[in-house]
Amino acid sequence: MQNVEKVYMESPQGDEIRHVDGTAATLGPLMAQGWHQVPAPAAPTAKPQDTPKAAVPDHTEAK
Amino acid sequence: MANINELVEGWGFGKQAAIGTPSLVAKIWRLTNLNTKPWAKVPVNEDDRAEVGKGHEFPTQLFKSHYNMPSFEISKYASSEFLAWALAFSLGNVTVVGTTAPYIYTIVPALGATNATGLELPYFSYVQQIRPGGSSLLDELLVGCAVKGWKLAIKNSPGRASAMLSVECVTTGQYVSPSTITLPAATVLHEFNAGMVSALTINGINYLTGGSGKQFVSLDASWENNFRPGFFPGSGQQDGYQIQGRFEWGDRTFAVQFVARVQTGSLEYAALIAQTVGTATITFTLDANNAFTMAIQAMGFNVVELSNTDGIATLQVTGVQLYDPVNGLVTMSITTPQGGICQ
């Protein structure tokens, strides 16, 4: 079975983004309700606590 | 003096950033056109004949009025590229799938309530040139063009002319001359003909197989945006002449008519009388990279008229395309090697 590429669609109100199959059967009803394509959302910025420990300068050792 | 065959044309397959911002050359393709007339620029002057105080009724002075740009027809054999372009710029809500060819475009009519640009459709630039360069006869880039409507004609005739797409365009009056555009080599199009129709079912009647197989004669589908005039305070000027600053769709119309041969127990009359409503699907398939499907979501028959087509008894059917609350009016799906259309 062929892989179906997915696209990002934004709701008419702009309050929801869905990652859906890029087929006319899926897109048609959404687009008929005013959904439109948007670029892939940017990856969330890493929070400070998510930073790998090795990448953080360890100032305690210098003291 | 120049032969009209020297005329070369190109237009944006990508949309302009704004109505007054010309397309980048990277988003312009060069294509041929069966319409042999260039796009005329028509600046209009007015005079003071209606003003009293001159001592007579005759005009004495000219004033610059506006650019009254006529509509312009791009008429071509239907191809996957040109269909995608025409439908995207005329209907407005476009989704493209794929990062490499082939690309799959799904296109539906935009809704005024949810369209990011309100009642305005995407704009493109149009380039026409005869001997561009230092001694050009014609070298213009028209800015802010929009697709007013189109007509798709599918006929029972041989060759490319059996599937024709004519697109009517309008423009604001803004232009750049010389264009400073070096048009690329002509884009290679992947054209359809009527023999490539691989699905044709209207309101439950399959015209490719079964009892109604081989009975289909022709189909005409058309779209009209009925643009409102685009002159308004602040719409802009070119050479001192007022230009249009927007093209907003009015009451749009989607018309479909087709002709099928009469048979014993033809189903079209019965569908009309019963007010049957169903989907209508027509698909062209050239190969895996080039296909087109027009899926009308709810179609009934308005008129079914007995007629004569080239000596064969036929039914001329006028459809009524109903807006389905879930699926909308019509969904166009085009597979084509051309990326970036209306992007």
PDB file of C-alpha atoms in Angstrom, chain A residues 4-53:
ATOM      1  CA  VAL A   4       0.068   8.805   1.891  1.00  0.00           C
ATOM      2  CA  GLU A   5       1.876  12.049   2.536  1.00  0.00           C
ATOM      3  CA  LYS A   6       0.425  14.195   5.246  1.00  0.00           C
ATOM      4  CA  VAL A   7      -0.101  17.938   5.334  1.00  0.00           C
ATOM      5  CA  TYR A   8      -0.843  20.453   8.047  1.00  0.00           C
ATOM      6  CA  MET A   9      -4.241  22.111   7.908  1.00  0.00           C
ATOM      7  CA  GLU A  10      -5.405  25.028  10.009  1.00  0.00           C
ATOM      8  CA  SER A  11      -8.987  25.540  11.076  1.00  0.00           C
ATOM      9  CA  PRO A  12     -10.950  28.557   9.802  1.00  0.00           C
ATOM     10  CA  GLN A  13     -10.792  30.080  13.278  1.00  0.00           C
ATOM     11  CA  GLY A  14      -7.040  29.563  13.428  1.00  0.00           C
ATOM     12  CA  ASP A  15      -7.288  27.757  16.733  1.00  0.00           C
ATOM     13  CA  GLU A  16      -6.428  24.235  15.612  1.00  0.00           C
ATOM     14  CA  ILE A  17      -3.877  22.566  13.367  1.00  0.00           C
ATOM     15  CA  ARG A  18      -4.294  19.000  12.210  1.00  0.00           C
ATOM     16  CA  HIS A  19      -1.791  16.709  10.519  1.00  0.00           C
ATOM     17  CA  VAL A  20      -3.942  14.855   7.994  1.00  0.00           C
ATOM     18  CA  ASP A  21      -3.640  12.582   4.978  1.00  0.00           C
ATOM     19  CA  GLY A  22      -3.083  14.589   1.799  1.00  0.00           C
ATOM     20  CA  THR A  23      -5.847  12.871  -0.119  1.00  0.00           C
ATOM     21  CA  ALA A  24      -8.761  14.583  -1.769  1.00  0.00           C
ATOM     22  CA  ALA A  25     -11.121  12.423   0.269  1.00  0.00           C
ATOM     23  CA  THR A  26      -9.665  13.774   3.496  1.00  0.00           C
ATOM     24  CA  LEU A  27      -8.835  17.292   2.390  1.00  0.00           C
ATOM     25  CA  GLY A  28     -12.024  18.030   0.450  1.00  0.00           C
ATOM     26  CA  PRO A  29     -14.435  18.133   3.414  1.00  0.00           C
ATOM     27  CA  LEU A  30     -11.944  20.062   5.537  1.00  0.00           C
ATOM     28  CA  MET A  31     -11.249  22.631   2.846  1.00  0.00           C
ATOM     29  CA  ALA A  32     -14.955  22.954   2.121  1.00  0.00           C
ATOM     30  CA  GLN A  33     -15.357  24.087   5.730  1.00  0.00           C
ATOM     31  CA  GLY A  34     -12.609  26.670   5.300  1.00  0.00           C
ATOM     32  CA  TRP A  35      -9.568  24.775   6.536  1.00  0.00           C
ATOM     33  CA  HIS A  36      -6.401  25.752   4.690  1.00  0.00           C
ATOM     34  CA  GLN A  37      -2.884  24.451   4.402  1.00  0.00           C
ATOM     35  CA  VAL A  38      -0.159  25.841   6.618  1.00  0.00           C
ATOM     36  CA  PRO A  39       3.563  25.073   6.868  1.00  0.00           C
ATOM     37  CA  ALA A  40       4.685  22.514   9.349  1.00  0.00           C
ATOM     38  CA  PRO A  41       4.763  24.050  12.807  1.00  0.00           C
ATOM     39  CA  ALA A  42       8.208  24.902  14.077  1.00  0.00           C
ATOM     40  CA  ALA A  43       9.652  22.364  16.468  1.00  0.00           C
ATOM     41  CA  PRO A  44       9.170  23.475  20.058  1.00  0.00           C
ATOM     42  CA  THR A  45      12.156  25.310  21.507  1.00  0.00           C
ATOM     43  CA  ALA A  46      14.039  23.195  24.008  1.00  0.00           C
ATOM     44  CA  LYS A  47      13.390  24.269  27.561  1.00  0.00           C
ATOM     45  CA  PRO A  48      16.411  24.895  29.819  1.00  0.00           C
ATOM     46  CA  GLN A  49      15.728  21.772  31.831  1.00  0.00           C
ATOM     47  CA  ASP A  50      15.688  19.750  28.603  1.00  0.00           C
ATOM     48  CA  THR A  51      19.249  20.746  27.724  1.00  0.00           C
ATOM     49  CA  PRO A  52      21.597  17.774  27.949  1.00  0.00           C
ATOM     50  CA  LYS A  53      23.717  18.001  31.030  1.00  0.00           C
TER      51      LYS A  53
END
